[in-house]
PDB file of C-alpha atoms and ligand atoms in Angstrom:
ATOM      1  CA  MET A   1      -9.189  11.908 -53.108  1.00  0.00           C
ATOM      2  CA  LYS A   2      -6.998  14.558 -54.589  1.00  0.00           C
ATOM      3  CA  ARG A   3      -3.422  15.166 -53.893  1.00  0.00           C
ATOM      4  CA  LYS A   4      -1.205  17.696 -55.427  1.00  0.00           C
ATOM      5  CA  VAL A   5       2.408  16.678 -56.142  1.00  0.00           C
ATOM      6  CA  LYS A   6       5.441  18.330 -57.683  1.00  0.00           C
ATOM      7  CA  LEU A   7       7.975  15.897 -59.323  1.00  0.00           C
ATOM      8  CA  ILE A   8      11.473  16.866 -60.094  1.00  0.00           C
ATOM      9  CA  PHE A   9      12.837  14.628 -62.765  1.00  0.00           C
ATOM     10  CA  PRO A  10      16.761  14.502 -62.582  1.00  0.00           C
ATOM     11  CA  THR A  11      18.793  14.646 -65.902  1.00  0.00           C
ATOM     12  CA  ASP A  12      18.303  10.933 -66.865  1.00  0.00           C
ATOM     13  CA  ARG A  13      14.808  10.425 -66.425  1.00  0.00           C
ATOM     14  CA  THR A  14      13.269  13.242 -68.530  1.00  0.00           C
ATOM     15  CA  GLN A  15      12.927  10.618 -71.283  1.00  0.00           C
ATOM     16  CA  LYS A  16      11.102   7.990 -69.804  1.00  0.00           C
ATOM     17  CA  PRO A  17       7.247   7.978 -69.728  1.00  0.00           C
ATOM     18  CA  VAL A  18       6.765   7.096 -65.992  1.00  0.00           C
ATOM     19  CA  VAL A  19       4.065   9.544 -65.358  1.00  0.00           C
ATOM     20  CA  ALA A  20       1.688   8.027 -68.497  1.00  0.00           C
ATOM     21  CA  ARG A  21       1.851   4.791 -65.972  1.00  0.00           C
ATOM     22  CA  LEU A  22      -0.010   6.284 -62.882  1.00  0.00           C
ATOM     23  CA  SER A  23      -3.417   5.608 -64.759  1.00  0.00           C
ATOM     24  CA  ARG A  24      -2.218   2.554 -66.525  1.00  0.00           C
ATOM     25  CA  ASP A  25      -0.348   0.899 -63.823  1.00  0.00           C
ATOM     26  CA  PHE A  26      -2.045   2.247 -60.633  1.00  0.00           C
ATOM     27  CA  ASN A  27      -5.118   3.395 -61.519  1.00  0.00           C
ATOM     28  CA  VAL A  28      -4.940   7.079 -60.745  1.00  0.00           C
ATOM     29  CA  ASP A  29      -5.822   9.715 -62.833  1.00  0.00           C
ATOM     30  CA  PHE A  30      -4.051  12.605 -63.128  1.00  0.00           C
ATOM     31  CA  SER A  31      -4.256  16.432 -64.580  1.00  0.00           C
ATOM     32  CA  ILE A  32      -0.820  18.381 -65.279  1.00  0.00           C
ATOM     33  CA  LEU A  33      -0.916  21.526 -63.304  1.00  0.00           C
ATOM     34  CA  ASN A  34       2.543  23.017 -65.133  1.00  0.00           C
ATOM     35  CA  ALA A  35       5.051  21.479 -66.631  1.00  0.00           C
ATOM     36  CA  GLN A  36       8.770  22.572 -67.416  1.00  0.00           C
ATOM     37  CA  ILE A  37      10.340  19.562 -69.175  1.00  0.00           C
ATOM     38  CA  THR A  38      13.334  18.969 -71.704  1.00  0.00           C
ATOM     39  CA  ASN A  39      14.760  15.904 -73.088  1.00  0.00           C
ATOM     40  CA  GLY A  40      18.340  15.723 -71.557  1.00  0.00           C
ATOM     41  CA  MET A  41      18.060  18.294 -68.939  1.00  0.00           C
ATOM     42  CA  HIS A  42      16.618  18.697 -65.464  1.00  0.00           C
ATOM     43  CA  GLY A  43      12.773  19.683 -65.059  1.00  0.00           C
ATOM     44  CA  ASP A  44       9.809  19.644 -62.734  1.00  0.00           C
ATOM     45  CA  MET A  45       6.024  19.038 -63.293  1.00  0.00           C
ATOM     46  CA  SER A  46       3.328  19.718 -61.054  1.00  0.00           C
ATOM     47  CA  LEU A  47       0.206  17.123 -60.991  1.00  0.00           C
ATOM     48  CA  GLU A  48      -3.331  16.420 -59.176  1.00  0.00           C
ATOM     49  CA  LEU A  49      -3.438  12.866 -58.684  1.00  0.00           C
ATOM     50  CA  ILE A  50      -7.270  11.709 -58.232  1.00  0.00           C
ATOM     51  CA  GLY A  51      -7.659   8.099 -57.064  1.00  0.00           C
ATOM     52  CA  ASN A  52      -8.268   6.291 -53.973  1.00  0.00           C
ATOM     53  CA  ALA A  53      -5.465   6.997 -50.943  1.00  0.00           C
ATOM     54  CA  GLY A  54      -3.753   3.783 -51.414  1.00  0.00           C
ATOM     55  CA  ASP A  55      -3.504   3.715 -54.997  1.00  0.00           C
ATOM     56  CA  ILE A  56      -1.636   7.341 -55.036  1.00  0.00           C
ATOM     57  CA  ALA A  57       0.492   6.488 -52.022  1.00  0.00           C
ATOM     58  CA  ARG A  58       1.572   3.553 -54.275  1.00  0.00           C
ATOM     59  CA  SER A  59       1.966   5.387 -57.444  1.00  0.00           C
ATOM     60  CA  ILE A  60       4.355   7.838 -55.416  1.00  0.00           C
ATOM     61  CA  GLU A  61       6.105   4.832 -54.264  1.00  0.00           C
ATOM     62  CA  PHE A  62       6.874   4.229 -58.027  1.00  0.00           C
ATOM     63  CA  LEU A  63       7.997   7.593 -58.685  1.00  0.00           C
ATOM     64  CA  ARG A  64      10.436   7.925 -56.471  1.00  0.00           C
ATOM     65  CA  ASP A  65      11.894   4.224 -56.974  1.00  0.00           C
ATOM     66  CA  GLU A  66      12.220   5.616 -60.929  1.00  0.00           C
ATOM     67  CA  GLY A  67      14.434   8.319 -59.045  1.00  0.00           C
ATOM     68  CA  LEU A  68      12.005  11.348 -59.524  1.00  0.00           C
ATOM     69  CA  HIS A  69      11.397  13.654 -56.242  1.00  0.00           C
ATOM     70  CA  VAL A  70       8.143  13.773 -55.341  1.00  0.00           C
ATOM     71  CA  SER A  71       6.707  16.536 -52.826  1.00  0.00           C
ATOM     72  CA  ASP A  72       3.345  17.554 -51.919  1.00  0.00           C
ATOM     73  CA  ILE A  73       2.193  20.863 -52.916  1.00  0.00           C
ATOM     74  CA  SER A  74       0.236  22.994 -50.027  1.00  0.00           C
ATOM     75  CA  ARG A  75      -2.101  25.367 -51.359  1.00  0.00           C
ATOM     76  CA  HIS A  76      -3.754  28.374 -49.415  1.00  0.00           C
ATOM     77  CA  ILE A  77      -5.780  31.375 -50.098  1.00  0.00           C
ATOM     78  CA  VAL A  78      -4.462  34.632 -50.744  1.00  0.00           C
ATOM     79  CA  TRP A  79      -6.379  38.074 -50.266  1.00  0.00           C
ATOM     80  CA  ASP A  80      -5.800  41.355 -51.472  1.00  0.00           C
ATOM     81  CA  ALA A  81      -7.254  43.494 -48.593  1.00  0.00           C
ATOM     82  CA  GLN A  82      -6.180  46.784 -50.635  1.00  0.00           C
ATOM     83  CA  LYS A  83      -8.577  45.508 -53.255  1.00  0.00           C
ATOM     84  CA  CYS A  84     -11.299  44.321 -51.152  1.00  0.00           C
ATOM     85  CA  THR A  85     -14.403  46.221 -50.960  1.00  0.00           C
ATOM     86  CA  ALA A  86     -16.260  44.369 -48.342  1.00  0.00           C
ATOM     87  CA  CYS A  87     -19.169  43.741 -50.309  1.00  0.00           C
ATOM     88  CA  GLY A  88     -19.755  40.126 -48.543  1.00  0.00           C
ATOM     89  CA  CYS A  89     -20.218  37.632 -51.470  1.00  0.00           C
ATOM     90  CA  CYS A  90     -17.925  35.559 -50.326  1.00  0.00           C
ATOM     91  CA  THR A  91     -19.025  35.287 -46.786  1.00  0.00           C
ATOM     92  CA  ALA A  92     -21.958  33.919 -48.142  1.00  0.00           C
ATOM     93  CA  VAL A  93     -20.241  30.688 -49.782  1.00  0.00           C
ATOM     94  CA  CYS A  94     -17.491  30.350 -46.834  1.00  0.00           C
ATOM     95  CA  SER A  95     -18.892  27.485 -44.810  1.00  0.00           C
ATOM     96  CA  THR A  96     -16.136  27.584 -41.801  1.00  0.00           C
ATOM     97  CA  GLY A  97     -16.607  31.421 -41.270  1.00  0.00           C
ATOM     98  CA  ALA A  98     -12.554  32.186 -42.218  1.00  0.00           C
ATOM     99  CA  LEU A  99     -14.368  35.086 -44.382  1.00  0.00           C
ATOM    100  CA  SER A 100     -16.390  36.794 -42.150  1.00  0.00           C
ATOM    101  CA  ILE A 101     -17.343  40.969 -42.136  1.00  0.00           C
ATOM    102  CA  ASN A 102     -16.959  42.420 -38.787  1.00  0.00           C
ATOM    103  CA  GLU A 103     -18.581  45.010 -36.447  1.00  0.00           C
ATOM    104  CA  ASN A 104     -16.646  47.980 -38.818  1.00  0.00           C
ATOM    105  CA  ALA A 105     -18.249  46.124 -42.167  1.00  0.00           C
ATOM    106  CA  GLU A 106     -15.039  45.103 -43.048  1.00  0.00           C
ATOM    107  CA  LEU A 107     -13.539  41.751 -44.288  1.00  0.00           C
ATOM    108  CA  THR A 108     -11.820  39.868 -42.229  1.00  0.00           C
ATOM    109  CA  PHE A 109      -9.886  36.672 -43.358  1.00  0.00           C
ATOM    110  CA  ASP A 110      -8.967  34.080 -40.666  1.00  0.00           C
ATOM    111  CA  SER A 111      -6.528  31.463 -42.475  1.00  0.00           C
ATOM    112  CA  GLU A 112      -6.567  28.949 -39.454  1.00  0.00           C
ATOM    113  CA  ARG A 113     -10.524  28.456 -40.084  1.00  0.00           C
ATOM    114  CA  CYS A 114      -9.878  28.018 -43.913  1.00  0.00           C
ATOM    115  CA  VAL A 115      -9.839  24.557 -44.997  1.00  0.00           C
ATOM    116  CA  VAL A 116      -9.314  25.667 -48.983  1.00  0.00           C
ATOM    117  CA  CYS A 117     -12.358  24.970 -50.459  1.00  0.00           C
ATOM    118  CA  GLU A 118     -11.815  27.395 -52.860  1.00  0.00           C
ATOM    119  CA  GLN A 119     -15.355  28.228 -52.736  1.00  0.00           C
ATOM    120  CA  CYS A 120     -14.624  32.240 -52.433  1.00  0.00           C
ATOM    121  CA  VAL A 121     -12.196  32.468 -54.907  1.00  0.00           C
ATOM    122  CA  GLY A 122     -15.021  32.276 -58.142  1.00  0.00           C
ATOM    123  CA  VAL A 123     -17.310  34.408 -56.341  1.00  0.00           C
ATOM    124  CA  CYS A 124     -15.315  37.801 -55.670  1.00  0.00           C
ATOM    125  CA  PRO A 125     -16.122  40.280 -58.103  1.00  0.00           C
ATOM    126  CA  LEU A 126     -13.026  41.972 -58.167  1.00  0.00           C
ATOM    127  CA  ASN A 127     -10.865  38.665 -58.276  1.00  0.00           C
ATOM    128  CA  THR A 128      -9.034  39.579 -54.714  1.00  0.00           C
ATOM    129  CA  LEU A 129      -8.612  35.945 -53.548  1.00  0.00           C
ATOM    130  CA  SER A 130      -6.854  33.343 -55.398  1.00  0.00           C
ATOM    131  CA  VAL A 131      -4.988  30.004 -54.270  1.00  0.00           C
ATOM    132  CA  ASN A 132      -1.242  29.580 -54.054  1.00  0.00           C
ATOM    133  CA  TYR A 133       0.153  26.635 -54.505  1.00  0.00           C
ATOM    134  CA  GLU A 134       3.594  25.720 -52.724  1.00  0.00           C
ATOM    135  CA  ALA A 135       6.013  22.573 -53.295  1.00  0.00           C
TER     136      ALA A 135
HETATM  137  S1  SF4 B 201     -11.171  28.361 -49.076  1.00  0.00           S
HETATM  138 FE1  SF4 B 201     -13.294  27.965 -48.311  1.00  0.00          FE
HETATM  139  S2  SF4 B 201     -12.722  28.274 -46.153  1.00  0.00           S
HETATM  140 FE2  SF4 B 201     -10.852  29.217 -47.026  1.00  0.00          FE
HETATM  141  S3  SF4 B 201     -12.098  31.576 -47.015  1.00  0.00           S
HETATM  142 FE3  SF4 B 201     -12.576  30.356 -48.948  1.00  0.00          FE
HETATM  143  S4  SF4 B 201     -14.663  29.527 -48.876  1.00  0.00           S
HETATM  144 FE4  SF4 B 201     -13.601  29.911 -46.717  1.00  0.00          FE
HETATM  145  S1  SF4 B 202     -16.123  39.034 -52.849  1.00  0.00           S
HETATM  146 FE1  SF4 B 202     -14.211  39.908 -53.033  1.00  0.00          FE
HETATM  147  S2  SF4 B 202     -14.669  42.351 -52.604  1.00  0.00           S
HETATM  148 FE2  SF4 B 202     -16.711  41.023 -52.042  1.00  0.00          FE
HETATM  149  S3  SF4 B 202     -15.866  41.098 -49.627  1.00  0.00           S
HETATM  150 FE3  SF4 B 202     -15.160  39.136 -50.890  1.00  0.00          FE
HETATM  151  S4  SF4 B 202     -12.791  39.526 -51.152  1.00  0.00           S
HETATM  152 FE4  SF4 B 202     -14.103  41.578 -50.494  1.00  0.00          FE
END
């Protein structure tokens, strides 16, 4: 499974290499989505954790024991309706029906049906669909 988290490092934790231990000690791979860490100063880092659910849960417990604040990052799709030309390309890859063309030939987006699979993001020729991350 994959899980995106935001880490906040207190001032006295920015020099400890705790993130490096995720793969070594917990069998959890990670990619850094963004980071703003300066030694001796408060910092934050967003990670995508990849591994089995138990290993990821244990790795997060470890990070919290090390004094870091850990929160899940939620994702949602943002659609810029003003730029959309209702070409329909995105509806072809949306398996849940969250994106559809209505009887007026307009695109509609039902966020309740969206599972944030991100399939639509790359196919829009006008880049009107994007993923927003919030911690
Ligand atoms: S992220 Fe997936 S489910 Fe959501 S609108 Fe795009 S294709 Fe449909
Ligand atoms: S692919 Fe882009 S322009 Fe075309 S209908 Fe979907 S959001 Fe609109």
